[in-house]
XYZ file of N, CA and C in Angstrom:
501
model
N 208.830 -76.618 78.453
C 208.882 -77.311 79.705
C 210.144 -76.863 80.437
N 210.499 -76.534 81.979
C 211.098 -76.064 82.346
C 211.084 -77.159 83.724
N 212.437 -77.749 83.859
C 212.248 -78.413 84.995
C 213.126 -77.573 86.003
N 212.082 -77.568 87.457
C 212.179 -76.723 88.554
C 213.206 -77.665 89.645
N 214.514 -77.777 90.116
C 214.974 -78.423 91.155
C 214.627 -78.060 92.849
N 214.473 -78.681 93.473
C 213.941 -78.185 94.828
C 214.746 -78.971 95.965
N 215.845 -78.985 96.771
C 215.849 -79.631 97.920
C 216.508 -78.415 99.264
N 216.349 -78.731 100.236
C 217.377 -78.087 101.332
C 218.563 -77.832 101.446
N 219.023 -78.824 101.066
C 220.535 -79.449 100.577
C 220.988 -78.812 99.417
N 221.893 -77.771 99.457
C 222.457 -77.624 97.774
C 223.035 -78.697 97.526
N 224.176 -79.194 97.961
C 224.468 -79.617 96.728
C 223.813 -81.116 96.238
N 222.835 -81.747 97.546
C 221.891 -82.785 96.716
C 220.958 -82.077 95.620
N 220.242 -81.017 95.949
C 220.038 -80.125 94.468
C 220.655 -79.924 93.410
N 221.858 -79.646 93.417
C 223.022 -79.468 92.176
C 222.687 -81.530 91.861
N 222.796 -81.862 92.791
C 222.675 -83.272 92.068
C 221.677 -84.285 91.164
N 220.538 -83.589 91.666
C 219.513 -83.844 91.125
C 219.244 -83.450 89.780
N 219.687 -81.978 89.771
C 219.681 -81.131 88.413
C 220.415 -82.041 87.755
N 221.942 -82.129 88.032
C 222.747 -82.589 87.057
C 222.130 -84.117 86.431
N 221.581 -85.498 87.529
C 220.756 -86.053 86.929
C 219.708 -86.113 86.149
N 218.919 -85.247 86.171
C 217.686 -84.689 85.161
C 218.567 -84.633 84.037
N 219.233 -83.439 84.052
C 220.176 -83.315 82.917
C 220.295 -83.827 82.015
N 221.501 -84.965 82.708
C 221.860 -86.568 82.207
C 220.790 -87.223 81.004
N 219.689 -87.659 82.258
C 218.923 -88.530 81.839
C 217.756 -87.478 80.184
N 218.302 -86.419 79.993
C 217.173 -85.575 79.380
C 218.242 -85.832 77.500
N 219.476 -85.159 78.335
C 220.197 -85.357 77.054
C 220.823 -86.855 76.817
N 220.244 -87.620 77.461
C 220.794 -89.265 76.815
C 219.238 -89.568 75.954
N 218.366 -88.780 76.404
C 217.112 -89.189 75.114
C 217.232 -88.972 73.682
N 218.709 -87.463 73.593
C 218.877 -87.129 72.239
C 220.328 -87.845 72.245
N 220.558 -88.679 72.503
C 221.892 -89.237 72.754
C 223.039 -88.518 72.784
N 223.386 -87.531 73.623
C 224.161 -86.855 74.335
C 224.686 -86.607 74.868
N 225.639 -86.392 75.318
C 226.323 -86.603 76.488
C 227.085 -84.783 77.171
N 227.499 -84.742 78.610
C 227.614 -83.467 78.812
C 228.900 -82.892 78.297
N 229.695 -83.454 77.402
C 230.976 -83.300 76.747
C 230.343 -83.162 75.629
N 229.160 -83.177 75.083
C 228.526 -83.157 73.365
C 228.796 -81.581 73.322
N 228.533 -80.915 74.435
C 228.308 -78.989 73.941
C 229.504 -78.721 73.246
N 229.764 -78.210 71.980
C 230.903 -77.461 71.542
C 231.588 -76.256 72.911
N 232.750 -76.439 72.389
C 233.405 -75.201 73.509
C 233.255 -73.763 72.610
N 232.735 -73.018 73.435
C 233.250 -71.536 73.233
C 233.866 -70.772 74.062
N 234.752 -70.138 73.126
C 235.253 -69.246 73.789
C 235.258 -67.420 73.127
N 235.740 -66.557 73.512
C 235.622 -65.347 72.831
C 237.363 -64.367 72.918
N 237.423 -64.236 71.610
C 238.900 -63.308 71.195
C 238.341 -62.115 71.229
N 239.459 -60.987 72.355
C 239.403 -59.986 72.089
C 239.784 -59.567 70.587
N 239.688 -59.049 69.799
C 240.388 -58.502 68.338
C 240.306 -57.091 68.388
N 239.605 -55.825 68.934
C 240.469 -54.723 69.591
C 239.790 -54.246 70.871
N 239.897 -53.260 71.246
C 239.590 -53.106 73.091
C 238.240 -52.879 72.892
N 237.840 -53.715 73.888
C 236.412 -53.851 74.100
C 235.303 -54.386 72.704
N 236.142 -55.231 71.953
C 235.377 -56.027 70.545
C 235.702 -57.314 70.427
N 235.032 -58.670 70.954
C 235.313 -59.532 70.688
C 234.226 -60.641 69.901
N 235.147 -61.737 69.436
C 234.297 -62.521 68.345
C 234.592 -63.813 69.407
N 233.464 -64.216 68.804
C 233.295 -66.081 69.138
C 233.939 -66.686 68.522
N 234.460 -67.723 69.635
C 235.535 -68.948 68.591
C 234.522 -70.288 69.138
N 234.083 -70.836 68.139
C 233.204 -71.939 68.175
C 233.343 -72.164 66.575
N 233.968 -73.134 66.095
C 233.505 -73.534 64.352
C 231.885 -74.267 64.641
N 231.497 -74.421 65.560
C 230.169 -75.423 65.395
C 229.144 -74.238 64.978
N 229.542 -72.735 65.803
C 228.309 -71.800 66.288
C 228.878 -71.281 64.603
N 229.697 -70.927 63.684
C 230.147 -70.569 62.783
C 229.285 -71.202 61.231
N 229.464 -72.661 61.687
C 228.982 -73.306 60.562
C 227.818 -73.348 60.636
N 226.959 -73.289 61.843
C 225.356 -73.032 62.032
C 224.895 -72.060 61.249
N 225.711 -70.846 61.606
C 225.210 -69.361 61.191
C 225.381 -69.273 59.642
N 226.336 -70.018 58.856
C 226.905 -69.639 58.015
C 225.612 -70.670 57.118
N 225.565 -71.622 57.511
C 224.482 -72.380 56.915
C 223.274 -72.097 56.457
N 222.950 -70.984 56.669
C 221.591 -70.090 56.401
C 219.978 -70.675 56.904
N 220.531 -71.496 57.728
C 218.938 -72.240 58.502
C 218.839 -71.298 59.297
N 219.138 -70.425 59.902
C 218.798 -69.579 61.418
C 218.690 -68.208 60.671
N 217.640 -67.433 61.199
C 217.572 -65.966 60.778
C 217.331 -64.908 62.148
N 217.445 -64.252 62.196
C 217.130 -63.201 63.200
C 215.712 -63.087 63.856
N 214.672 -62.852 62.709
C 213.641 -63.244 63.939
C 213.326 -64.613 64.393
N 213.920 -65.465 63.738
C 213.928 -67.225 64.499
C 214.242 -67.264 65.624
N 215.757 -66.786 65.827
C 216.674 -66.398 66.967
C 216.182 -65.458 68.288
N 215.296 -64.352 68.040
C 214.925 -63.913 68.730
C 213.307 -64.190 68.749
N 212.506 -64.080 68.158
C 211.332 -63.782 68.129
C 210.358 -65.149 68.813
N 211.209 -66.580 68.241
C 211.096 -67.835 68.300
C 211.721 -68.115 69.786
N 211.781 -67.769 70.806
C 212.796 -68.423 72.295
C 212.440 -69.783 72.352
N 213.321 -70.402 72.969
C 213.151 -71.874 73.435
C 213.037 -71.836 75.385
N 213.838 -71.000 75.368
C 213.551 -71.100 77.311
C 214.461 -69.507 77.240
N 214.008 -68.866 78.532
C 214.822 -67.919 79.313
C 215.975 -66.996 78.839
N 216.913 -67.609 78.633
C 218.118 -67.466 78.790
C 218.626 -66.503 76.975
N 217.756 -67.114 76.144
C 218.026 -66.699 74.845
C 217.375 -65.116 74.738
N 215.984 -65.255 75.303
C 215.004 -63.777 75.727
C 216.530 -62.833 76.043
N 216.478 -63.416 77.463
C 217.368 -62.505 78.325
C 219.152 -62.152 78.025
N 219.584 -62.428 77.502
C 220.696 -62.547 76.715
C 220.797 -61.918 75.542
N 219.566 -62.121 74.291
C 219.656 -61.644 73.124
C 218.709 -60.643 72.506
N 217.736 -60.520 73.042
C 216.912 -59.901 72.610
C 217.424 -58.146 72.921
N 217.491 -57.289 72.447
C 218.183 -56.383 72.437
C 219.657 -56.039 72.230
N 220.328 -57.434 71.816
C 221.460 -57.487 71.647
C 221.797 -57.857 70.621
N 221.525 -59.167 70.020
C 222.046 -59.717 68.664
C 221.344 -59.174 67.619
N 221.566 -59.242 66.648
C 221.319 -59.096 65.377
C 222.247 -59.695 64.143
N 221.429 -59.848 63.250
C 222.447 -60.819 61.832
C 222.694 -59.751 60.813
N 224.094 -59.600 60.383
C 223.879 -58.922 59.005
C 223.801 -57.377 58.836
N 224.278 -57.105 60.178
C 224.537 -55.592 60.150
C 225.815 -54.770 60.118
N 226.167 -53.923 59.420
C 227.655 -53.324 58.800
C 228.667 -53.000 60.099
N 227.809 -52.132 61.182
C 228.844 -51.966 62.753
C 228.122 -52.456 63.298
N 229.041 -52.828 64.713
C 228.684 -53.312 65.718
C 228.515 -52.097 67.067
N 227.451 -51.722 67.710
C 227.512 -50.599 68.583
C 227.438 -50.898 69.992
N 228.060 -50.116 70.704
C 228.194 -50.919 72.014
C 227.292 -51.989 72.421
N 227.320 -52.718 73.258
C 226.425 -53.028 74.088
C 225.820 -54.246 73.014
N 226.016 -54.317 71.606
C 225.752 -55.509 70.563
C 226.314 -55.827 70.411
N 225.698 -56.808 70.088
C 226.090 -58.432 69.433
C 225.732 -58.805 67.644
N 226.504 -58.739 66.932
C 225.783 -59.110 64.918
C 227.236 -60.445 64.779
N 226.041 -60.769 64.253
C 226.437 -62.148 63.807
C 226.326 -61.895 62.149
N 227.523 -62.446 60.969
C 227.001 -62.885 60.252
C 226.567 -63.897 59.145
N 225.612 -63.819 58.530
C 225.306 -65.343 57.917
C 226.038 -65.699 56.696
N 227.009 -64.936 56.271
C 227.481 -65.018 54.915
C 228.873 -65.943 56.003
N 229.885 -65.274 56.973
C 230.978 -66.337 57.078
C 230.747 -66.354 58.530
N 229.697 -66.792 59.218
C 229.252 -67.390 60.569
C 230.082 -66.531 61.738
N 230.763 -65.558 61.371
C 231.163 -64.603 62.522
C 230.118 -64.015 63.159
N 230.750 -63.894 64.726
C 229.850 -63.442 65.624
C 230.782 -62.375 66.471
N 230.765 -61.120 66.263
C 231.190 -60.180 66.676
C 230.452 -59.254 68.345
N 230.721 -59.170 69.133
C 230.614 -58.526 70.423
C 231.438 -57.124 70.553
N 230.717 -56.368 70.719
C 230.835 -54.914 71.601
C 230.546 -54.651 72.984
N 231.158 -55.184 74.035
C 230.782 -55.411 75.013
C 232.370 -56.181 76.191
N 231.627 -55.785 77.362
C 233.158 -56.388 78.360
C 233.181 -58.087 78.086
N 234.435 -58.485 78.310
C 234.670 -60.277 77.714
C 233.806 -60.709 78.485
N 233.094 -60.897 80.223
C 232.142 -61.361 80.758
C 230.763 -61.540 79.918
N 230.275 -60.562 79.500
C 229.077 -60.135 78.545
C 228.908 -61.291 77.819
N 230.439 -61.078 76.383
C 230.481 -61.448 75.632
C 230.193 -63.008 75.352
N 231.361 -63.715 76.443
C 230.999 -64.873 77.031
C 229.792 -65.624 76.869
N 228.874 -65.012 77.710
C 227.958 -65.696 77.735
C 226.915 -65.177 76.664
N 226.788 -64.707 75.935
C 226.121 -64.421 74.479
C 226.686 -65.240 73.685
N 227.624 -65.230 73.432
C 228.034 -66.194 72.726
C 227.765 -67.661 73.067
N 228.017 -68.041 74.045
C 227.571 -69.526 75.113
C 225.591 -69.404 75.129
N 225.125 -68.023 75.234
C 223.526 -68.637 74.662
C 223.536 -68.650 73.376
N 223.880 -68.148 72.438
C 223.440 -68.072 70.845
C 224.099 -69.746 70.516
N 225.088 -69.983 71.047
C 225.778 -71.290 70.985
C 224.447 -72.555 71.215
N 223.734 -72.249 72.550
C 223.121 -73.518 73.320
C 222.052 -73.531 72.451
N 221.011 -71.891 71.787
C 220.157 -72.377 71.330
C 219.986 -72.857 70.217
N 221.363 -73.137 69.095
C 221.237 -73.568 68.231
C 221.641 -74.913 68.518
N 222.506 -75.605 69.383
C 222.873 -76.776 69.605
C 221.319 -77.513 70.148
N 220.478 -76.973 71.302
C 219.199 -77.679 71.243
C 218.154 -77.651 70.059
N 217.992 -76.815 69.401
C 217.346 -76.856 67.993
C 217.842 -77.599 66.993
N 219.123 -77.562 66.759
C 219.799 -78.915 65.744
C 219.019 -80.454 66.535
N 219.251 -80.796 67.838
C 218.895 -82.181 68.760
C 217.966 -82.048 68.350
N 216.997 -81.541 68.656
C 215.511 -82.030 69.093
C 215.560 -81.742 67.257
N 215.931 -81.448 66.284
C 215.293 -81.594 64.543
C 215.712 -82.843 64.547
N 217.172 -83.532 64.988
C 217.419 -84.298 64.318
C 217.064 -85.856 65.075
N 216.776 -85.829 65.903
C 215.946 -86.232 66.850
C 213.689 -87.078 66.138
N 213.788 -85.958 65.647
C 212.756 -85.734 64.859
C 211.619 -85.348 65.572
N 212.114 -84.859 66.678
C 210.667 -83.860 67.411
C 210.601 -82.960 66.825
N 209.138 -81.890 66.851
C 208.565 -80.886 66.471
C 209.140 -79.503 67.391
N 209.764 -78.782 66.961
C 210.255 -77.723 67.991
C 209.186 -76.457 68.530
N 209.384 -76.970 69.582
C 208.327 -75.946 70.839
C 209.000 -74.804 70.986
N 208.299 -73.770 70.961
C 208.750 -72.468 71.678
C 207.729 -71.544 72.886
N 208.701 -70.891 72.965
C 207.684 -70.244 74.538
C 206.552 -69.632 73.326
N 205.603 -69.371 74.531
C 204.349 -69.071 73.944
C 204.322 -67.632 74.212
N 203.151 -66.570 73.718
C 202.844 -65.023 73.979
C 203.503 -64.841 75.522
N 202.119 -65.573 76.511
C 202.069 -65.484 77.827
C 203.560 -65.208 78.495
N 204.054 -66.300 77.900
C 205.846 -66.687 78.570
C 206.310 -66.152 78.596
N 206.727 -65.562 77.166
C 207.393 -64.624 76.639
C 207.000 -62.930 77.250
N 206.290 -62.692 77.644
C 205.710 -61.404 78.492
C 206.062 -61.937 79.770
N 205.880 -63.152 80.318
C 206.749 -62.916 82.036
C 207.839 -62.998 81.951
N 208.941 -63.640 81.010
C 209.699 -63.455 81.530
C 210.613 -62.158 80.881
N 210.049 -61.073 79.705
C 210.369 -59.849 79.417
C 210.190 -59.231 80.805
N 209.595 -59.459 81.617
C 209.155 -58.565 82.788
C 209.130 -59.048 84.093
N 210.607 -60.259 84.174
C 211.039 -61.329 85.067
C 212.040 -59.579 85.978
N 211.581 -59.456 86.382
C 212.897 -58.164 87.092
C 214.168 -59.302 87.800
N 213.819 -60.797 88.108
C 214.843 -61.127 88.370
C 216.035 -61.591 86.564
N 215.119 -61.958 86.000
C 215.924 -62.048 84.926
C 216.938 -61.011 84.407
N 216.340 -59.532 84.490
C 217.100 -58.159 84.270
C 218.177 -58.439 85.151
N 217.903 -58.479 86.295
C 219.217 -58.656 87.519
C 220.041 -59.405 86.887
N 219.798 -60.577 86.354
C 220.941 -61.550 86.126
C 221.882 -61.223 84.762
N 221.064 -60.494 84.083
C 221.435 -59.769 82.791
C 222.384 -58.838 83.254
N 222.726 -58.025 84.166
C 223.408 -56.967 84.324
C 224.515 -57.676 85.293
N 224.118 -58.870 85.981
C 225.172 -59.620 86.968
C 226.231 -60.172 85.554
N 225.974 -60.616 84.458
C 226.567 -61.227 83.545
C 227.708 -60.096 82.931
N 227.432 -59.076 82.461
C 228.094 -57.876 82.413
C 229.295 -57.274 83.330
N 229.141 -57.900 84.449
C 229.780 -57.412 85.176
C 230.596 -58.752 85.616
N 230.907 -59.294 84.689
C 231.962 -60.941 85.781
C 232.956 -60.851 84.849
């Protein structure tokens, strides 16, 4: 489910969103201060790791695997972000990737700190909504074939993929 905001008005739009929001994550009792912070350390030029202990202890926990992570999407953003990028459990990291691994929950980036950022901030969100909605005790939905083919072939999604790279 994907809720669409619509008004004339930005920022009564920004407002609306942010209410949906609200009212979506107070069902898993949540609040918009619940997201762990991430952030990302350079450690040498042009290689940085995620600093999140939440996204650490997820990974390290051995519930999440690589094709879960990718193969499994929950909305948009994980497709477009990871799919060609992350991977678990691999010896180098080559440009332009992302390996995470499951033995001590490091998440390593090859890529400019903008990039990195937000890979790290999706691999972060989709495990923080998959923990809610388990513990929650809903059944976890994922995009379906169909979905998953528009939005591989969203050309605005690509755009935003290469806008991220570059901030």
């Amino acid at each position: 489910m994907f809720i669409i905001v619509h008004h004339d008005d930005a920022d009564t739009c920004l407002s609306i969103h942010a209410d949906a929001n609200s009212r979506l994550a107070a069902q898993f009792g949540i609040t918009g201060d619940s997201f762990p912070a991430v952030s990302v350390q350079e450690t040498a030029p042009g290689v940085y790791t995620a600093v999140c202990p939440y996204l650490t202890e997820a990974l390290r926990s051995g519930k999440y695997t690589e094709q879960q992570l990718l193969e499994q999407p929950l909305y948009p953003d994980q497709m477009v972000f990871l799919i060609g990028t992350f991977s678990m459990d691999r010896a180098e990291v080559e440009e332009g990737q992302c390996v995470a691994s499951s033995n001590d929950g490091s998440v390593v980036m090859r890529m400019d700190s903008g990039k990195a950022q937000v890979v790290a901030e999706t691999l972060t969100a989709v495990i923080f909504v998959m923990e809610h909605i388990a513990a929650a005790g809903h059944p976890l939905s994922t995009m379906g074939e169909a979905a998953k083919h528009f939005i591989a072939n969203w050309e605005s999604e690509q755009y935003r993929k290469s806008l991220a790279g570059k901030q």
